[in-house]
mmCIF file of C-alpha atoms and ligand atoms in Angstrom:
data_model
loop_
_atom_site.group_PDB
_atom_site.id
_atom_site.type_symbol
_atom_site.label_atom_id
_atom_site.label_comp_id
_atom_site.label_asym_id
_atom_site.label_seq_id
_atom_site.Cartn_x
_atom_site.Cartn_y
_atom_site.Cartn_z
ATOM 1 C CA MET A 1 15.341 -1.777 -24.126
ATOM 2 C CA PRO A 2 18.641 -3.747 -24.457
ATOM 3 C CA GLU A 3 18.782 -7.487 -23.587
ATOM 4 C CA ARG A 4 18.144 -6.827 -19.904
ATOM 5 C CA THR A 5 14.865 -8.440 -18.791
ATOM 6 C CA PRO A 6 12.483 -5.844 -17.308
ATOM 7 C CA TYR A 7 12.212 -6.171 -13.523
ATOM 8 C CA ILE A 8 9.042 -4.964 -11.826
ATOM 9 C CA ALA A 9 8.950 -5.229 -8.046
ATOM 10 C CA ALA A 10 6.135 -4.579 -5.578
ATOM 11 C CA ASN A 11 7.417 -3.200 -2.277
ATOM 12 C CA TRP A 12 4.555 -3.727 0.153
ATOM 13 C CA LYS A 13 6.437 -2.167 3.087
ATOM 14 C CA MET A 14 4.487 -2.788 6.345
ATOM 15 C CA HIS A 15 1.254 -3.660 4.557
ATOM 16 C CA LYS A 16 -0.730 -6.869 4.136
ATOM 17 C CA THR A 17 -1.545 -9.623 6.557
ATOM 18 C CA VAL A 18 -1.227 -13.230 5.397
ATOM 19 C CA ALA A 19 -4.866 -13.241 4.258
ATOM 20 C CA GLU A 20 -4.445 -9.978 2.366
ATOM 21 C CA ALA A 21 -1.205 -11.151 0.758
ATOM 22 C CA ALA A 22 -2.840 -14.389 -0.404
ATOM 23 C CA ALA A 23 -5.790 -12.514 -1.893
ATOM 24 C CA PHE A 24 -3.418 -10.165 -3.752
ATOM 25 C CA VAL A 25 -1.417 -13.012 -5.300
ATOM 26 C CA ASP A 26 -4.562 -14.893 -6.330
ATOM 27 C CA ALA A 27 -5.859 -11.757 -8.051
ATOM 28 C CA LEU A 28 -2.516 -10.869 -9.647
ATOM 29 C CA LEU A 29 -1.472 -14.202 -11.151
ATOM 30 C CA PRO A 30 -4.134 -14.487 -13.881
ATOM 31 C CA ARG A 31 -3.438 -10.892 -14.943
ATOM 32 C CA ILE A 32 0.267 -11.425 -15.474
ATOM 33 C CA ALA A 33 0.198 -15.022 -16.704
ATOM 34 C CA ALA A 34 1.708 -14.138 -20.078
ATOM 35 C CA THR A 35 4.453 -11.805 -18.894
ATOM 36 C CA GLN A 36 8.071 -12.464 -19.767
ATOM 37 C CA HIS A 37 9.293 -9.921 -17.215
ATOM 38 C CA ASP A 38 10.724 -10.567 -13.791
ATOM 39 C CA VAL A 39 7.843 -9.836 -11.406
ATOM 40 C CA VAL A 40 8.887 -9.659 -7.769
ATOM 41 C CA ILE A 41 6.813 -9.308 -4.617
ATOM 42 C CA CYS A 42 8.653 -7.868 -1.613
ATOM 43 C CA ALA A 43 6.470 -8.979 1.265
ATOM 44 C CA PRO A 44 6.725 -8.461 5.027
ATOM 45 C CA PHE A 45 8.417 -11.402 6.780
ATOM 46 C CA THR A 46 5.131 -12.769 8.097
ATOM 47 C CA ALA A 47 3.579 -13.038 4.615
ATOM 48 C CA LEU A 48 6.606 -14.480 2.776
ATOM 49 C CA SER A 49 5.560 -18.132 3.047
ATOM 50 C CA ALA A 50 2.021 -17.455 1.890
ATOM 51 C CA VAL A 51 3.298 -15.650 -1.206
ATOM 52 C CA VAL A 52 5.944 -18.305 -1.911
ATOM 53 C CA GLU A 53 3.374 -21.124 -1.762
ATOM 54 C CA ARG A 54 1.000 -19.413 -4.153
ATOM 55 C CA ARG A 55 3.556 -18.464 -6.744
ATOM 56 C CA TYR A 56 5.128 -21.952 -7.280
ATOM 57 C CA GLY A 57 4.955 -22.709 -10.982
ATOM 58 C CA THR A 58 4.606 -19.041 -11.956
ATOM 59 C CA ALA A 59 7.122 -16.376 -12.983
ATOM 60 C CA VAL A 60 6.709 -14.460 -9.729
ATOM 61 C CA LYS A 61 9.749 -14.171 -7.464
ATOM 62 C CA VAL A 62 9.544 -13.370 -3.770
ATOM 63 C CA ALA A 63 11.731 -10.942 -1.863
ATOM 64 C CA ALA A 64 12.123 -9.887 1.750
ATOM 65 C CA GLN A 65 12.517 -6.203 2.624
ATOM 66 C CA ASN A 66 15.587 -6.474 4.871
ATOM 67 C CA MET A 67 17.910 -9.006 6.485
ATOM 68 C CA HIS A 68 20.832 -9.157 8.904
ATOM 69 C CA ASP A 69 24.347 -9.946 7.682
ATOM 70 C CA GLU A 70 25.041 -12.640 10.290
ATOM 71 C CA PRO A 71 23.600 -16.133 9.758
ATOM 72 C CA SER A 72 22.398 -16.305 13.390
ATOM 73 C CA GLY A 73 23.077 -14.669 16.730
ATOM 74 C CA ALA A 74 21.778 -12.478 19.523
ATOM 75 C CA PHE A 75 20.039 -9.918 17.288
ATOM 76 C CA THR A 76 16.500 -9.620 18.603
ATOM 77 C CA GLY A 77 13.981 -8.867 15.892
ATOM 78 C CA GLU A 78 16.292 -9.652 12.982
ATOM 79 C CA VAL A 79 16.110 -12.285 10.228
ATOM 80 C CA SER A 80 19.068 -13.870 8.402
ATOM 81 C CA ALA A 81 19.823 -14.961 4.832
ATOM 82 C CA PRO A 82 19.626 -18.723 5.590
ATOM 83 C CA MET A 83 16.186 -18.194 7.163
ATOM 84 C CA LEU A 84 14.958 -16.530 3.964
ATOM 85 C CA VAL A 85 16.555 -19.126 1.693
ATOM 86 C CA GLU A 86 14.861 -21.907 3.665
ATOM 87 C CA LEU A 87 11.495 -20.344 2.786
ATOM 88 C CA ASP A 88 12.419 -20.317 -0.959
ATOM 89 C CA VAL A 89 12.658 -16.538 -0.959
ATOM 90 C CA GLU A 90 14.845 -15.446 -3.909
ATOM 91 C CA ALA A 91 15.670 -11.788 -3.306
ATOM 92 C CA VAL A 92 15.928 -9.125 -0.631
ATOM 93 C CA ILE A 93 15.640 -5.337 -0.625
ATOM 94 C CA LEU A 94 18.684 -3.793 1.059
ATOM 95 C CA GLY A 95 19.225 -0.166 2.010
ATOM 96 C CA HIS A 96 15.724 1.138 1.355
ATOM 97 C CA SER A 97 15.675 4.825 2.304
ATOM 98 C CA GLU A 98 13.085 4.109 5.003
ATOM 99 C CA ARG A 99 15.532 1.657 6.606
ATOM 100 C CA ARG A 100 18.342 4.194 6.252
ATOM 101 C CA GLN A 101 16.338 7.147 7.578
ATOM 102 C CA LEU A 102 14.057 5.585 10.188
ATOM 103 C CA PHE A 103 16.023 2.558 11.386
ATOM 104 C CA GLY A 104 19.647 3.645 11.206
ATOM 105 C CA GLU A 105 20.723 1.378 8.323
ATOM 106 C CA THR A 106 24.343 2.292 7.556
ATOM 107 C CA ASP A 107 26.570 1.919 4.518
ATOM 108 C CA ASP A 108 28.894 -0.200 6.690
ATOM 109 C CA ALA A 109 26.108 -2.681 7.390
ATOM 110 C CA LEU A 110 25.116 -2.683 3.717
ATOM 111 C CA ALA A 111 28.703 -3.406 2.688
ATOM 112 C CA ARG A 112 28.320 -6.648 4.666
ATOM 113 C CA LYS A 113 24.712 -7.394 3.732
ATOM 114 C CA VAL A 114 25.089 -7.241 -0.065
ATOM 115 C CA PRO A 115 27.853 -9.899 -0.320
ATOM 116 C CA THR A 116 26.112 -11.989 2.359
ATOM 117 C CA ALA A 117 22.918 -12.028 0.291
ATOM 118 C CA LEU A 118 24.803 -12.948 -2.889
ATOM 119 C CA ALA A 119 26.711 -15.736 -1.148
ATOM 120 C CA ALA A 120 23.409 -17.165 0.113
ATOM 121 C CA GLY A 121 21.895 -17.105 -3.383
ATOM 122 C CA LEU A 122 19.590 -14.164 -2.670
ATOM 123 C CA GLU A 123 19.381 -11.408 -5.270
ATOM 124 C CA PRO A 124 20.021 -8.087 -3.504
ATOM 125 C CA ILE A 125 17.850 -5.146 -4.583
ATOM 126 C CA LEU A 126 20.103 -2.348 -3.371
ATOM 127 C CA CYS A 127 18.372 1.023 -3.012
ATOM 128 C CA VAL A 128 20.238 4.279 -3.450
ATOM 129 C CA GLY A 129 18.980 7.843 -3.773
ATOM 130 C CA GLU A 130 19.422 11.436 -2.762
ATOM 131 C CA THR A 131 17.405 13.712 -0.493
ATOM 132 C CA GLU A 132 15.735 16.824 -1.832
ATOM 133 C CA GLU A 133 18.376 18.979 -0.121
ATOM 134 C CA ALA A 134 21.174 17.026 -1.799
ATOM 135 C CA ARG A 135 19.515 17.396 -5.211
ATOM 136 C CA ASP A 136 18.982 21.125 -4.718
ATOM 137 C CA ALA A 137 22.631 21.483 -3.689
ATOM 138 C CA GLY A 138 23.770 19.697 -6.866
ATOM 139 C CA GLN A 139 24.999 16.720 -4.829
ATOM 140 C CA THR A 140 22.928 13.958 -6.467
ATOM 141 C CA GLU A 141 25.841 12.282 -8.225
ATOM 142 C CA ALA A 142 28.143 12.588 -5.205
ATOM 143 C CA VAL A 143 25.528 10.916 -2.979
ATOM 144 C CA LEU A 144 24.891 8.096 -5.451
ATOM 145 C CA GLU A 145 28.584 7.501 -6.008
ATOM 146 C CA HIS A 146 29.267 7.395 -2.286
ATOM 147 C CA GLN A 147 26.422 4.943 -1.596
ATOM 148 C CA LEU A 148 27.366 2.647 -4.481
ATOM 149 C CA GLU A 149 31.043 2.586 -3.652
ATOM 150 C CA ALA A 150 30.439 1.981 0.042
ATOM 151 C CA ASP A 151 27.630 -0.555 -0.271
ATOM 152 C CA LEU A 152 29.255 -2.572 -3.076
ATOM 153 C CA ALA A 153 32.830 -2.329 -1.772
ATOM 154 C CA ASP A 154 33.086 -6.046 -1.032
ATOM 155 C CA VAL A 155 31.252 -7.362 -4.087
ATOM 156 C CA GLY A 156 33.635 -8.840 -6.658
ATOM 157 C CA ALA A 157 33.407 -7.661 -10.275
ATOM 158 C CA ALA A 158 32.077 -11.059 -11.387
ATOM 159 C CA ASP A 159 29.233 -10.948 -8.853
ATOM 160 C CA LEU A 160 28.044 -7.432 -9.662
ATOM 161 C CA ALA A 161 25.755 -8.589 -12.472
ATOM 162 C CA GLY A 162 23.671 -10.436 -9.873
ATOM 163 C CA VAL A 163 22.841 -7.240 -8.013
ATOM 164 C CA VAL A 164 19.734 -5.228 -8.856
ATOM 165 C CA ILE A 165 19.977 -1.527 -8.067
ATOM 166 C CA ALA A 166 16.961 0.677 -7.418
ATOM 167 C CA TYR A 167 17.456 4.402 -7.874
ATOM 168 C CA GLU A 168 14.921 5.943 -5.508
ATOM 169 C CA PRO A 169 15.151 9.713 -5.018
ATOM 170 C CA ILE A 170 13.899 10.178 -1.465
ATOM 171 C CA TRP A 171 11.858 13.242 -2.424
ATOM 172 C CA ALA A 172 9.787 11.078 -4.783
ATOM 173 C CA ILE A 173 8.935 8.242 -2.378
ATOM 174 C CA GLY A 174 5.333 8.202 -1.233
ATOM 175 C CA THR A 175 5.016 11.878 -2.062
ATOM 176 C CA GLY A 176 3.192 11.680 -5.384
ATOM 177 C CA ARG A 177 6.149 13.583 -6.861
ATOM 178 C CA THR A 178 7.773 11.419 -9.511
ATOM 179 C CA ALA A 179 11.158 12.165 -10.982
ATOM 180 C CA SER A 180 10.679 13.067 -14.630
ATOM 181 C CA ALA A 181 11.710 10.333 -17.044
ATOM 182 C CA GLU A 182 14.703 12.544 -17.952
ATOM 183 C CA GLN A 183 15.779 12.965 -14.314
ATOM 184 C CA ALA A 184 15.397 9.252 -13.623
ATOM 185 C CA GLU A 185 17.256 8.241 -16.763
ATOM 186 C CA GLU A 186 20.069 10.702 -16.103
ATOM 187 C CA ALA A 187 20.600 9.407 -12.555
ATOM 188 C CA ILE A 188 20.383 5.777 -13.665
ATOM 189 C CA ALA A 189 22.880 6.361 -16.470
ATOM 190 C CA PHE A 190 25.206 7.805 -13.837
ATOM 191 C CA VAL A 191 24.694 4.745 -11.598
ATOM 192 C CA ARG A 192 25.575 2.506 -14.546
ATOM 193 C CA GLU A 193 28.668 4.623 -15.212
ATOM 194 C CA VAL A 194 29.848 4.101 -11.617
ATOM 195 C CA ILE A 195 29.302 0.338 -11.997
ATOM 196 C CA ARG A 196 31.039 0.327 -15.394
ATOM 197 C CA ARG A 197 34.268 1.391 -13.723
ATOM 198 C CA ARG A 198 34.189 -2.007 -12.007
ATOM 199 C CA GLY A 199 33.821 -3.962 -15.250
ATOM 200 C CA ALA A 200 31.513 -5.409 -17.848
ATOM 201 C CA ALA A 201 28.720 -6.344 -15.428
ATOM 202 C CA ALA A 202 27.330 -2.832 -15.888
ATOM 203 C CA GLU A 203 25.665 -3.839 -19.155
ATOM 204 C CA GLN A 204 23.868 -6.831 -17.567
ATOM 205 C CA LEU A 205 22.884 -5.404 -14.190
ATOM 206 C CA ARG A 206 19.300 -4.184 -13.894
ATOM 207 C CA ILE A 207 18.764 -0.645 -12.578
ATOM 208 C CA LEU A 208 15.224 0.240 -11.534
ATOM 209 C CA TYR A 209 13.511 3.516 -10.820
ATOM 210 C CA GLY A 210 11.394 3.869 -7.676
ATOM 211 C CA GLY A 211 9.367 6.772 -6.306
ATOM 212 C CA SER A 212 5.634 7.261 -6.954
ATOM 213 C CA VAL A 213 5.502 4.937 -9.958
ATOM 214 C CA LYS A 214 1.825 4.620 -10.964
ATOM 215 C CA PRO A 215 -0.072 3.050 -13.868
ATOM 216 C CA ASP A 216 -0.278 6.461 -15.561
ATOM 217 C CA ASN A 217 3.441 7.315 -15.467
ATOM 218 C CA ALA A 218 4.972 3.836 -15.703
ATOM 219 C CA ALA A 219 5.013 3.520 -19.495
ATOM 220 C CA GLN A 220 6.828 6.823 -19.906
ATOM 221 C CA LEU A 221 9.491 5.882 -17.358
ATOM 222 C CA LEU A 222 9.905 2.298 -18.540
ATOM 223 C CA ALA A 223 10.240 3.336 -22.198
ATOM 224 C CA ARG A 224 13.657 4.806 -21.409
ATOM 225 C CA ASP A 225 16.587 2.623 -22.454
ATOM 226 C CA GLU A 226 18.437 3.056 -19.163
ATOM 227 C CA ILE A 227 15.448 2.296 -16.906
ATOM 228 C CA ASP A 228 15.243 -1.489 -16.595
ATOM 229 C CA GLY A 229 12.250 -1.691 -14.286
ATOM 230 C CA ALA A 230 10.479 -0.232 -11.287
ATOM 231 C CA LEU A 231 10.284 -0.642 -7.517
ATOM 232 C CA VAL A 232 6.695 0.239 -6.743
ATOM 233 C CA GLY A 233 5.309 1.081 -3.301
ATOM 234 C CA GLY A 234 1.805 2.559 -2.984
ATOM 235 C CA ALA A 235 0.600 1.498 -6.442
ATOM 236 C CA ALA A 236 1.703 -2.092 -5.757
ATOM 237 C CA LEU A 237 -0.821 -2.584 -2.964
ATOM 238 C CA ASP A 238 -3.588 -3.173 -5.479
ATOM 239 C CA PRO A 239 -3.225 -6.154 -7.849
ATOM 240 C CA GLY A 240 -4.953 -4.307 -10.697
ATOM 241 C CA SER A 241 -2.697 -1.280 -10.635
ATOM 242 C CA PHE A 242 0.427 -3.404 -10.136
ATOM 243 C CA ALA A 243 -0.575 -5.584 -13.114
ATOM 244 C CA GLU A 244 -0.991 -2.430 -15.218
ATOM 245 C CA ILE A 245 2.557 -1.383 -14.305
ATOM 246 C CA VAL A 246 3.866 -4.845 -15.280
ATOM 247 C CA GLU A 247 2.099 -4.455 -18.638
ATOM 248 C CA ALA A 248 3.507 -0.958 -19.085
ATOM 249 C CA ALA A 249 6.996 -2.480 -19.188
ATOM 250 C CA GLY A 250 6.141 -3.761 -22.684
HETATM 251 P P1 LIG B 1 6.176 4.679 -3.616
HETATM 252 O O1 LIG B 1 7.313 3.832 -2.865
HETATM 253 O O2 LIG B 1 5.950 3.999 -4.964
HETATM 254 O O3 LIG B 1 4.966 4.588 -2.715
HETATM 255 O O4 LIG B 1 6.689 6.070 -3.786
HETATM 256 C C1 LIG B 1 8.432 3.343 -3.556
HETATM 257 C C2 LIG B 1 9.413 2.730 -2.601
HETATM 258 O O5 LIG B 1 9.568 3.258 -1.487
HETATM 259 O O6 LIG B 1 10.057 1.707 -2.912
#
């Protein structure tokens, strides 16, 4: 892999109470004590503080799974960047396909959220990916290009290196169907090409693969030069299997 530090993120989605989150972190930390990688736990809002407290003094970073683009306001049920920063959260997933498909997350909102996160000092983990229909229709690149251009429209060239992008083909999420290492690398190389048009940040920016990453397929995916890490859902609910994926990154 080039100089880019591998980035392995656990996306817990709507799993883990505070007690369960604490038990996970306590079990994970000794297993990854020697890692040089970026290890990130994307916890539900309610468990963020518990994870933050346990990881002080370790390499683990903590991320939220969504945020609003306004700092405060009449937005019932939402959480803002300053609220996350106050908790010592360092990153935030934006545009996960479940948010896009189930909760009406739009590219317009993401175009505001990504620069808002960066301005607040939160590392955005921007998710992009095509549906099965789009892939079958040969539209994968068009979908990725559209999402990247829309969602990153207001991010300056100098700030792009601070964004992490997760390529997550929707047909591979939670389905047990993983993109082959070739498919993932091809799509990620295309994502980097789109970013390269905006400047040199393309060589620094980390691009992850997500979609049914497991201990038994992680090494194959992460061995690819273009694949800088993984966003892991189901297999990140168990500290043992998540630690194996961290190790598989080399
Ligand atoms: P999965 O989820 O690993 O369970 O497929 C990945 C994701 O949705 O980020």
